[in-house]
XYZ file of C-alpha atoms in Angstrom:
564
model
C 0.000 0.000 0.000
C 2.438 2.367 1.117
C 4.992 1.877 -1.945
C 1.339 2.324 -4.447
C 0.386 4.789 -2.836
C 3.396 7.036 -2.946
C 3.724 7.400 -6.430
C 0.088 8.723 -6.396
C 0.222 10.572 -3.906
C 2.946 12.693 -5.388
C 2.677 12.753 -8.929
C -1.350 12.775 -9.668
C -2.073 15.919 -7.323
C 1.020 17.816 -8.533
C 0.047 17.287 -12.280
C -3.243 18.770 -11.125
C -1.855 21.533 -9.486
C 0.235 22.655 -12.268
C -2.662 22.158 -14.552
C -4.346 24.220 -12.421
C -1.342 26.621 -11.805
C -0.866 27.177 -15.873
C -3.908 28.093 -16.938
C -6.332 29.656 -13.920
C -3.181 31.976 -12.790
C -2.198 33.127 -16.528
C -6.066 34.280 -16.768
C -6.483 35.466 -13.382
C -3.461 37.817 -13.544
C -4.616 39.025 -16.926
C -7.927 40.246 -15.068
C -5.998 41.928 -12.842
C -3.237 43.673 -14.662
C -6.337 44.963 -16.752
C -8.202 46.158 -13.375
C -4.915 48.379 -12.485
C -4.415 51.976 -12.368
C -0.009 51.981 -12.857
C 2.705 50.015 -14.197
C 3.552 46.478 -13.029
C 4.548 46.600 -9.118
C 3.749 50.082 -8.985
C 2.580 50.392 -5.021
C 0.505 53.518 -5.695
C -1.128 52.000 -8.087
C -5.255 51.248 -7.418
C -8.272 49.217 -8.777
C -10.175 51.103 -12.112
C -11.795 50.530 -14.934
C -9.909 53.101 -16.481
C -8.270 51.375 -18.606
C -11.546 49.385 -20.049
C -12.701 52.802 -20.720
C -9.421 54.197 -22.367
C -10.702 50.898 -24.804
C -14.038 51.009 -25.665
C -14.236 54.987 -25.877
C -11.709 55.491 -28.093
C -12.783 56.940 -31.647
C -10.703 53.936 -33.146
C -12.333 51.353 -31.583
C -14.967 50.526 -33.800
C -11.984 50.470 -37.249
C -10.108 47.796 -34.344
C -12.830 45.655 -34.146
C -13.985 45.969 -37.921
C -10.689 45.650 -39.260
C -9.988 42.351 -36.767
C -13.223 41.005 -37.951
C -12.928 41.554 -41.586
C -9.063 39.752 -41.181
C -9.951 37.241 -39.551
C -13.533 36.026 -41.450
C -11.763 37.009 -45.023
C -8.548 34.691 -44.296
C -10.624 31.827 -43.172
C -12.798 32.098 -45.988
C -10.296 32.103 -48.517
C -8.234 29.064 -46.363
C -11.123 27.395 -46.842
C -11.819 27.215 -50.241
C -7.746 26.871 -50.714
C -7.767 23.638 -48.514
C -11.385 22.260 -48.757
C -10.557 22.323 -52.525
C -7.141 19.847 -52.273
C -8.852 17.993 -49.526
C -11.693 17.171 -52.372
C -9.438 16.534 -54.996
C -7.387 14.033 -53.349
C -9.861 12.094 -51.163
C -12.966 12.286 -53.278
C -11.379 12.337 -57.125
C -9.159 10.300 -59.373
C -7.229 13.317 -60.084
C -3.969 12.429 -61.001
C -0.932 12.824 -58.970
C -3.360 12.711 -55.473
C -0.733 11.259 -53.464
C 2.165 14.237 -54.293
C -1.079 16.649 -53.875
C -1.343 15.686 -49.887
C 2.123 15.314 -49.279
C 2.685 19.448 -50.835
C -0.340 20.473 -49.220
C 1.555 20.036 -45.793
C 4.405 21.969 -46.635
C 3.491 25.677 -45.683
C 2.285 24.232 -42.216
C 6.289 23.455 -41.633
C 7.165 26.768 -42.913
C 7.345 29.401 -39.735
C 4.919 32.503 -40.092
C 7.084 34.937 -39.416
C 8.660 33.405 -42.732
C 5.973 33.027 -44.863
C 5.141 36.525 -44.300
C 8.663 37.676 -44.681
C 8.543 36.183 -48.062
C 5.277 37.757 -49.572
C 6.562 40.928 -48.762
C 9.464 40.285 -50.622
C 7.668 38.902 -53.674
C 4.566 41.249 -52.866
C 5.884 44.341 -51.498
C 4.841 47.598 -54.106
C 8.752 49.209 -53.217
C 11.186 46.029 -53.152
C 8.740 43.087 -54.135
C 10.434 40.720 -57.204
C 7.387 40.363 -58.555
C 6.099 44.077 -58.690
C 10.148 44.161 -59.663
C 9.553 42.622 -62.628
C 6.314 43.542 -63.616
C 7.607 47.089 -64.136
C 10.689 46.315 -65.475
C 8.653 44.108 -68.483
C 6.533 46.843 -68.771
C 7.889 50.286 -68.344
C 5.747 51.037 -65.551
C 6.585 53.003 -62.611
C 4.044 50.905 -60.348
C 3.708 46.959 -60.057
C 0.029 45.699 -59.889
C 0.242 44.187 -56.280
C 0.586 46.032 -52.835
C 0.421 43.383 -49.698
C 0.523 46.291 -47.320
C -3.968 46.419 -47.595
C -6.335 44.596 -45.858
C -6.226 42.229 -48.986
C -2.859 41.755 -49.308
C -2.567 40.619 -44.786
C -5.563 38.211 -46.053
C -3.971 36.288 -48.745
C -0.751 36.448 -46.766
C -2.322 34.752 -43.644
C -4.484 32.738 -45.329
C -1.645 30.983 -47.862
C -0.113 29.788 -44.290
C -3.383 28.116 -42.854
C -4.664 26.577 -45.825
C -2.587 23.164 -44.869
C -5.232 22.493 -41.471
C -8.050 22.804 -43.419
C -6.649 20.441 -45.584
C -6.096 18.194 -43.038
C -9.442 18.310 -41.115
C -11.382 18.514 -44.143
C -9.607 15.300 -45.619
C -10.761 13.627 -42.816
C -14.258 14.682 -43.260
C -14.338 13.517 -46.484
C -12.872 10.245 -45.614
C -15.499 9.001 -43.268
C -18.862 10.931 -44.499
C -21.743 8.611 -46.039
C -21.623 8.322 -49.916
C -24.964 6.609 -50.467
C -27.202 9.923 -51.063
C -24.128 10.602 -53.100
C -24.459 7.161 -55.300
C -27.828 8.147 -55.521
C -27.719 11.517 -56.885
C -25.539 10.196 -59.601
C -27.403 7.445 -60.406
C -30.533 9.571 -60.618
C -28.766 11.584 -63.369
C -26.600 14.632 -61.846
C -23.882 15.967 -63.193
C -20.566 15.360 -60.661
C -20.526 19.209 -59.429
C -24.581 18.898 -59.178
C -24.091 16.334 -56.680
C -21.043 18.165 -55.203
C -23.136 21.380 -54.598
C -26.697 19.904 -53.712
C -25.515 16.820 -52.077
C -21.616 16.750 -51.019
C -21.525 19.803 -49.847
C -25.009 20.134 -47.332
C -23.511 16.832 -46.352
C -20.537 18.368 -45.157
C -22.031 21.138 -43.564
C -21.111 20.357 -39.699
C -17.973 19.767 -40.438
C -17.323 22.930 -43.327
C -18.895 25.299 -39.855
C -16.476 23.704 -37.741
C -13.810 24.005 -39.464
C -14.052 28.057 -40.892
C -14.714 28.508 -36.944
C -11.225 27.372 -35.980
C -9.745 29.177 -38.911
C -11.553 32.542 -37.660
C -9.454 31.996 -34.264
C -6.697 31.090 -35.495
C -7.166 34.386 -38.119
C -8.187 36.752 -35.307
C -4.911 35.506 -32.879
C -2.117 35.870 -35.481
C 0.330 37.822 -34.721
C 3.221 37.992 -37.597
C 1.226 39.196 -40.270
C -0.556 42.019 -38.105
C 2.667 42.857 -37.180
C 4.722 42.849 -40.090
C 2.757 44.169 -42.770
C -0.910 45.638 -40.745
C 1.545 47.928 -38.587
C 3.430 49.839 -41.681
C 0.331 49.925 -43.621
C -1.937 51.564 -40.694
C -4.127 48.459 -40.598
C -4.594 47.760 -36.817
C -6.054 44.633 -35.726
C -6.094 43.728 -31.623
C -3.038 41.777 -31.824
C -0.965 44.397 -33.001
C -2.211 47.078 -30.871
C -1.374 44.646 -27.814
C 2.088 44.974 -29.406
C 2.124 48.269 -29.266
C 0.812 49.217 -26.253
C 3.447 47.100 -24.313
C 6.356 48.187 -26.920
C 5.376 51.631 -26.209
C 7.585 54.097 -23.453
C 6.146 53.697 -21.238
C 4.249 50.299 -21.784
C 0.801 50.939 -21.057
C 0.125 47.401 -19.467
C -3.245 48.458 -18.355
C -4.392 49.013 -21.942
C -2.803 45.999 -23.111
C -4.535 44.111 -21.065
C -7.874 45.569 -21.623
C -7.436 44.797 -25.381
C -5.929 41.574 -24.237
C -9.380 40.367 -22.565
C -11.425 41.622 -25.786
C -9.582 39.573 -27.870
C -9.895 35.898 -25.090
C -13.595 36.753 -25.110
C -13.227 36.657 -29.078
C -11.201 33.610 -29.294
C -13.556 31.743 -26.295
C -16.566 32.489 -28.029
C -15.497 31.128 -31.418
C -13.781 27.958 -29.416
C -17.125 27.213 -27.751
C -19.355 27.048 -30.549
C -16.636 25.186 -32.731
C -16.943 22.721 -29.513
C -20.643 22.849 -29.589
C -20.572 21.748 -33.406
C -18.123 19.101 -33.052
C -20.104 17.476 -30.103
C -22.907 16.868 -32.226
C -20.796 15.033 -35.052
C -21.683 11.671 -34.118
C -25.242 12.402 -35.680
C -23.340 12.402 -38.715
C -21.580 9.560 -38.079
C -20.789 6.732 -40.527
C -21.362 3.334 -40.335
C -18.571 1.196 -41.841
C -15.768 -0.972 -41.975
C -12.412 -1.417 -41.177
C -11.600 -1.393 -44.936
C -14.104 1.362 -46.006
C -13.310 3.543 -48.757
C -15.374 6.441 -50.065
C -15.914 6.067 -54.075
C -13.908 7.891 -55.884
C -15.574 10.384 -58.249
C -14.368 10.386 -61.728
C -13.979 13.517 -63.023
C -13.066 12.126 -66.742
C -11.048 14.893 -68.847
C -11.679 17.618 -65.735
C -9.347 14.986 -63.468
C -6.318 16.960 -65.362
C -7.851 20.599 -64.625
C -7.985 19.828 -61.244
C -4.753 18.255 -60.834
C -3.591 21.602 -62.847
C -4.732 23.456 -60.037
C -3.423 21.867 -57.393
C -0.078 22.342 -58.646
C -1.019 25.977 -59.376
C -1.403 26.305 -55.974
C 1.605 25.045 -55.017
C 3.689 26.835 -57.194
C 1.619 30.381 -56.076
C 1.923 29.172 -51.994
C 4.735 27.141 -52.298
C 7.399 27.173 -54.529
C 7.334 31.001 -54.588
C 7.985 31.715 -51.599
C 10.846 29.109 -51.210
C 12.291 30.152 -53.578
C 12.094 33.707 -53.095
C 14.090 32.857 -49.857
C 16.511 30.960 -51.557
C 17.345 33.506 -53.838
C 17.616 36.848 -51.220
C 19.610 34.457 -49.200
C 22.594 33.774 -52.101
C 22.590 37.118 -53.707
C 25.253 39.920 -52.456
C 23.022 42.527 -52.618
C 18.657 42.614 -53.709
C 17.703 42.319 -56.723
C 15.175 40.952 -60.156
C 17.128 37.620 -60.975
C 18.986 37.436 -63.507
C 22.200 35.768 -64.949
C 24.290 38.236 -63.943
C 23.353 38.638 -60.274
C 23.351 34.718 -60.466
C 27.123 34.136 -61.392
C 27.539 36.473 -57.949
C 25.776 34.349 -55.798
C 27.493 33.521 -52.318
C 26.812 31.912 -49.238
C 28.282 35.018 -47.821
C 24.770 35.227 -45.726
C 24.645 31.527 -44.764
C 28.740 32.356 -43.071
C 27.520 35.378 -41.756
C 24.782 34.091 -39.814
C 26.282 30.785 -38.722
C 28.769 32.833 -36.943
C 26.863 35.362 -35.682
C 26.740 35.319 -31.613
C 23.307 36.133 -31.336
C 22.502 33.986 -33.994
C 23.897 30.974 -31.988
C 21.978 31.752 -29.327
C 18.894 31.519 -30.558
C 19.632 28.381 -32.437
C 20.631 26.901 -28.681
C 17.521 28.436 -27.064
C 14.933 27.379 -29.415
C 16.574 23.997 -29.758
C 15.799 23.552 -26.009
C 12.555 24.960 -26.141
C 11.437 22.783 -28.414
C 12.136 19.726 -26.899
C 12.129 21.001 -23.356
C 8.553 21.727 -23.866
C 7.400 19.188 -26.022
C 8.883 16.486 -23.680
C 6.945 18.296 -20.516
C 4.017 18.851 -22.614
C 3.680 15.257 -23.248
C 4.946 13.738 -19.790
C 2.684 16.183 -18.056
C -0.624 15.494 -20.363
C -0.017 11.701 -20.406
C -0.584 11.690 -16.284
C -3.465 14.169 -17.017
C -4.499 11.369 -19.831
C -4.327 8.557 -17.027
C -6.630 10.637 -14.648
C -9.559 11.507 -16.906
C -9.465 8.367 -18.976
C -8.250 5.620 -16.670
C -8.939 7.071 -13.111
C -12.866 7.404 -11.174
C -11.208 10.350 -9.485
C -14.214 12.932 -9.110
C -13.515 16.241 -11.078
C -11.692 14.428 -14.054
C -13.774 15.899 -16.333
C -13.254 19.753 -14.820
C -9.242 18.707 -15.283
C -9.166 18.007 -18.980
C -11.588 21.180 -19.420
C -9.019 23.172 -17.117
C -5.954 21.546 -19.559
C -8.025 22.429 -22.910
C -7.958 26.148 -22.070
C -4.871 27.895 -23.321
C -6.784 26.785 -26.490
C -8.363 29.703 -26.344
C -5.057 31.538 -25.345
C -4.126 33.810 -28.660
C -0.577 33.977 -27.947
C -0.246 37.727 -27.555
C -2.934 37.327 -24.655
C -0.838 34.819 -22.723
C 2.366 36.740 -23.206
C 0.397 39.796 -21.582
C -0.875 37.759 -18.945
C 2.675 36.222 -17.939
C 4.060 39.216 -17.828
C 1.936 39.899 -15.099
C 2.190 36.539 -12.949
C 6.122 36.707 -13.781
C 6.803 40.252 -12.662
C 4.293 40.312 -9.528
C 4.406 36.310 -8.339
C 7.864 35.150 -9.451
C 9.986 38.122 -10.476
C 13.382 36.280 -10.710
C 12.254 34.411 -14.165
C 11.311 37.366 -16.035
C 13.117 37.601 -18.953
C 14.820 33.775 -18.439
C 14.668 31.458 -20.541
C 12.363 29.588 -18.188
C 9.196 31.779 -18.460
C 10.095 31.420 -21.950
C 9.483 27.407 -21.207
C 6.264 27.988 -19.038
C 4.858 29.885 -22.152
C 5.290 27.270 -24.467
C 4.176 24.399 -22.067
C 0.965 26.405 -21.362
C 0.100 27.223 -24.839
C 0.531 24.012 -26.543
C -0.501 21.570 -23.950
C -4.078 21.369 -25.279
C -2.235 19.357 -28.409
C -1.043 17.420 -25.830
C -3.810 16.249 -24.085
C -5.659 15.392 -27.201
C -2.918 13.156 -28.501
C -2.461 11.394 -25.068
C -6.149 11.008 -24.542
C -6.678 9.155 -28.132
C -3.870 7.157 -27.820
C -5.126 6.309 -23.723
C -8.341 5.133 -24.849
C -7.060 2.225 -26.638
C -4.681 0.806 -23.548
C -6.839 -1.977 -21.982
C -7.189 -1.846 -18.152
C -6.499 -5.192 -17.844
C -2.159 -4.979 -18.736
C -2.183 -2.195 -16.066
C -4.449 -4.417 -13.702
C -2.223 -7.566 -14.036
C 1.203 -5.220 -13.619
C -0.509 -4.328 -10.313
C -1.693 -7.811 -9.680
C 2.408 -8.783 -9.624
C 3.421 -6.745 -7.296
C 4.486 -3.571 -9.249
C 3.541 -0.381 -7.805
C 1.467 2.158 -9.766
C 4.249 4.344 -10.877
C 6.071 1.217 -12.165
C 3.212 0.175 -13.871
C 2.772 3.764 -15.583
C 6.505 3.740 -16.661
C 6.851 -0.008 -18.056
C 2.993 -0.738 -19.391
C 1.281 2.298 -20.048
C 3.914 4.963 -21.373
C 5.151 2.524 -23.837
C 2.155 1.399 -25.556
C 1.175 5.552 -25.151
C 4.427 5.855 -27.107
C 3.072 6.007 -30.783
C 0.299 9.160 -29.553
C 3.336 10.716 -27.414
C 5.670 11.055 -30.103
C 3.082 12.399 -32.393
C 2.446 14.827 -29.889
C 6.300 15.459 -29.505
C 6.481 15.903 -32.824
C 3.653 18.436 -33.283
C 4.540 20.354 -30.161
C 8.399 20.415 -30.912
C 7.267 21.864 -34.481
C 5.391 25.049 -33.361
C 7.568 26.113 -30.910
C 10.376 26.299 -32.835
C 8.683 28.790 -34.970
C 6.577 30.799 -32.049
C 6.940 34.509 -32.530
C 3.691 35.603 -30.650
C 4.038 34.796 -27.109
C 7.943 35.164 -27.265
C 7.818 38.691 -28.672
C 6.630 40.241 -25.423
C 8.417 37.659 -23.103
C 11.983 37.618 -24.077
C 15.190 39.035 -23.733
C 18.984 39.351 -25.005
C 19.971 36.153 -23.413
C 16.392 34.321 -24.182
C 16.096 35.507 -27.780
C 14.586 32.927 -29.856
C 14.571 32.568 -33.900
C 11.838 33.663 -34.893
C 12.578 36.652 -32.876
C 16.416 36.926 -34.409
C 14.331 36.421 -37.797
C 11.947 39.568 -37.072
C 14.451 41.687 -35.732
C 16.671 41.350 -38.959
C 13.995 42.411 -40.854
C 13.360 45.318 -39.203
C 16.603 46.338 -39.761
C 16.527 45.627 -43.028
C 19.337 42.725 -43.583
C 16.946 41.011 -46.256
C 19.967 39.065 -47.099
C 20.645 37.236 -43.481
C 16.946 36.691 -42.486
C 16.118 35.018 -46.024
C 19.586 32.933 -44.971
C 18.111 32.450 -41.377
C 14.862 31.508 -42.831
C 16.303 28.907 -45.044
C 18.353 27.193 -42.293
C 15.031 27.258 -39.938
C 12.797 25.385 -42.656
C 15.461 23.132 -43.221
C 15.921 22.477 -39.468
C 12.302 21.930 -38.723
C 11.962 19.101 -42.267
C 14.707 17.590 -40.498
C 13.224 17.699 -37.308
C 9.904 16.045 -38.625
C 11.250 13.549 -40.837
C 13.846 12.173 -38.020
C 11.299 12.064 -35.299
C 8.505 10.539 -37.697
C 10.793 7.265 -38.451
C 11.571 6.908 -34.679
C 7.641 6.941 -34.111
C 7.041 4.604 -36.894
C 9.977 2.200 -35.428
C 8.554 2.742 -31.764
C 4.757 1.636 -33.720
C 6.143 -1.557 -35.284
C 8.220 -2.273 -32.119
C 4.511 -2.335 -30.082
């Protein structure tokens, strides 16, 4: 009893705690940094809604919210119809080439933000953008036909970079929705894109509401593009006024965090309904097999239109802006390719920054970031996956609500709000490379759970049970039964979790310092200073990091799998 007990006693209360601790102190501190009159750990400072007022009065308040809205619903619509359209054409068609389609489709989600952005303002930008570049240059005009820096141009910027998860969740959809009233249609007479728009698509409507929903907060959160192109183009959404107001002299934390609980209330709202929807799939569930397949639709001659597309897409959203990197990051100085600036190319930039102290730095700190957080993130979720899935312990429901939370975290939010807990609860980690780690653990640890949960579900209770039975106390049992056979879910997890925290920028931006600096920090403060040159360099080293990353850690999971 005693040695069963210990383990227990120990380790299941403190992962509650520290469930508890990340995300009911982040949002409680946040309330209160909003609620106060001065500057963080100013004693004179006093309770007011000041700041609330300072908000919602202003004359710009209502542009805020409408430009936020309009950014946010216009770049999920159009990462809908971008992803919902390759998720269709390679689950539902015989296009051609379906396989290559999915794997390409992934790509921009492995390409940072901060980067993809970087690179549509180089292709995109009406002063220094290529393609503006050589628009005018072709033509003799003094003005290329695209300017990014509009409401427009921050859509199709965002929008190109979220296109791969509505690929992904729409693929599934289309995998496992019923294709009898489908059959039907067709055999009644309709044309394919008859049945697609009176039948597919009403079909797919849950899961089509869902799915925009999630887009909208993931829209409405982003921070890079906001930043990078809404803040020289005097298009202010709520993330980038955060920004401001804390980047300001002197930071007005009060307003910050004012705008910082307009924007949760934003993100919460959209999160429940999205978890409304999704609750009521199962009335829309299919029936079927292990082996079931949805019929392919054949598209006849149109198969090689749509494949066409596809690959027009990829080449628009991919292959530009690669290669747009590429190219800044071997030229000596910017400029419209050509043969001669070719024959100069140098990996001047590539020496430059592999050398560079900061530079080395940040490679080091977001190196241990990433795997310092994805390893807690998945330690600390499988536990929280034992005690809602395994356990009777009352309140295990309340404790994977309480984990899901920083879901509906925008990262600019929780950097506000751990400023706050950081400076007036635990001052000495401000600006450390461990509040740096708290961040990360807190804002990805809803992946977490949801990849330790699915994979929990399918451990039987009976190999824990007979480990028990032996003689093996719980935390034995945990270590040498359970995590093992968890393994497959917790290094999919890892993987994920690993993978967008080596390319944060939002919560970091407001969080770090000299010694903590990160790379997509080192990536936005090149560009600010304009060396085009090293942060197209940086950028290429990053994406080839995190493809490395991925691919290394996806054939130890898939040796792990075959090893259960």
């Amino acid at each position: 009893m005693n040695r069963h007990l210990d383990a227990r006693v120990l380790i299941l209360p403190g992962a509650v705690l520290l469930v508890a601790y990340l995300t009911i102190v982040p949002l409680g501190m946040l309330v209160y940094g909003s609620l106060r009159s001065g500057a963080v750990g100013d004693p004179g400072a006093t309770y007011t809604l000041a700041n609330y007022a300072r908000a919602y009065l202003a004359p710009t308040l209502y542009r805020l919210f409408l430009n936020s809205i309009v950014y946010a619903a216009g770049t999920c619509l159009l990462a809908f119809v971008i992803g919902a359209y390759l998720a269709w054409v390679t689950e539902r068609t015989n296009t051609p080439l379906r396989g290559l389609i999915a794997v390409i489709a992934l790509v921009p989600f492995i390409v940072p933000g901060i980067l993809n952005t970087i690179s549509w303002l180089l292709l995109l930008s009406p002063r220094i953008g290529l393609i503006n570049l050589v628009v005018k240059n072709a033509l003799g005009v003094t003005a290329g036909p695209f300017d990014v820096y509009t409401l427009a141009g921050m859509i199709w910027v965002e929008a190109t970079h979220l296109y791969p998860l509505v690929f992904l969740l729409m693929s599934a959809a289309f995998r496992s929705m019923d294709m009898s009233l489908e059959e039907a249609s067709i055999m009644a007479g309709s044309r394919t894109f008859t049945t697609l728009r009176r039948v597919t698509l009403p079909l797919m409507r849950p899961a089509i509401i869902s799915t925009m929903l999630i887009m909208f907060v993931r829209a409405i959160e982003a921070f890079e593009v906001p930043a990078l192109i809404g803040i020289p183009a005097g298009i202010p959404v709520f993330t980038s006024r955060i920004f401001l107001a804390i980047h300001q002299f002197p930071s007005d934390f009060g307003l910050a965090g004012s705008y910082a609980i307009t924007l949760l209330l934003l993100s919460t709202v959209g999160v429940l309904i999205y978890h409304r929807l999704t609750g009521h799939a199962k009335r829309f569930a299919t029936i079927t097999g292990k082996g079931y397949r949805p019929r392919l639709v054949d598209l006849g001659r149109w198969r090689y239109a749509t494949c066409g597309g596809a690959l027009l897409i990829f080449a628009v959203t991919v292959a530009l802006p690669v290669l747009v990197l590429c190219w800044v990051s071997v030229t000596p100085y910017y400029g419209v390719p050509s043969w001669e600036l070719l024959q100069r190319a140098t990996l001047e930039a590539y020496r430059y920054v592999l050398n560079y102290p900061t530079a080395l730095v940040a490679f080091k700190n977001s190196l241990y970031l990433a795997a310092g957080s994805a390893t807690a993130v998945m330690l600390l979720t499988s536990v929280v996956a034992w005690i809602t899935v395994k356990s009777k312990f009352p309140g295990r429901a309340l404790l994977d609500n309480l984990a899901f939370i920083p879901i509906a975290f925008p990262g600019i939010v929780l950097g506000v709000s751990l400023i706050w807990v950081s400076l007036t609860l635990v001052p000495v980690i401000y600006g450390t490379f461990w509040l740096l780690l708290i961040a990360y653990i807190t804002r990805f640890m809803p992946y977490g759970i949801r990849a330790a949960s699915a994979s929990m579900v399918q451990i039987h209770d009976d190999l824990e049970e007979a480990a028990l039975a032996c003689g093996s106390s719980w935390r034995q049992a945990f270590q040498r039964i359970i995590l093992p056979l968890l393994m497959p879910g917790f290094v999919a997890g890892w993987i994920y979790v690993s993978t967008v925290s080596l390319r944060e920028l939002s919560t970091s931006i407001l969080l770090y310092s000299p010694d903590s600096i990160v790379l997509a920090i080192l990536a936005f403060d090149m560009w600010e200073g304009g060396q085009y040159n090293y942060v197209a360099a940086l950028g290429v080293i990053m994406v080839s990091v995190l493809v490395l990353m991925a691919t290394v850690a996806r054939r130890l999971g898939a040796r792990i799998g075959l090893a259960q």
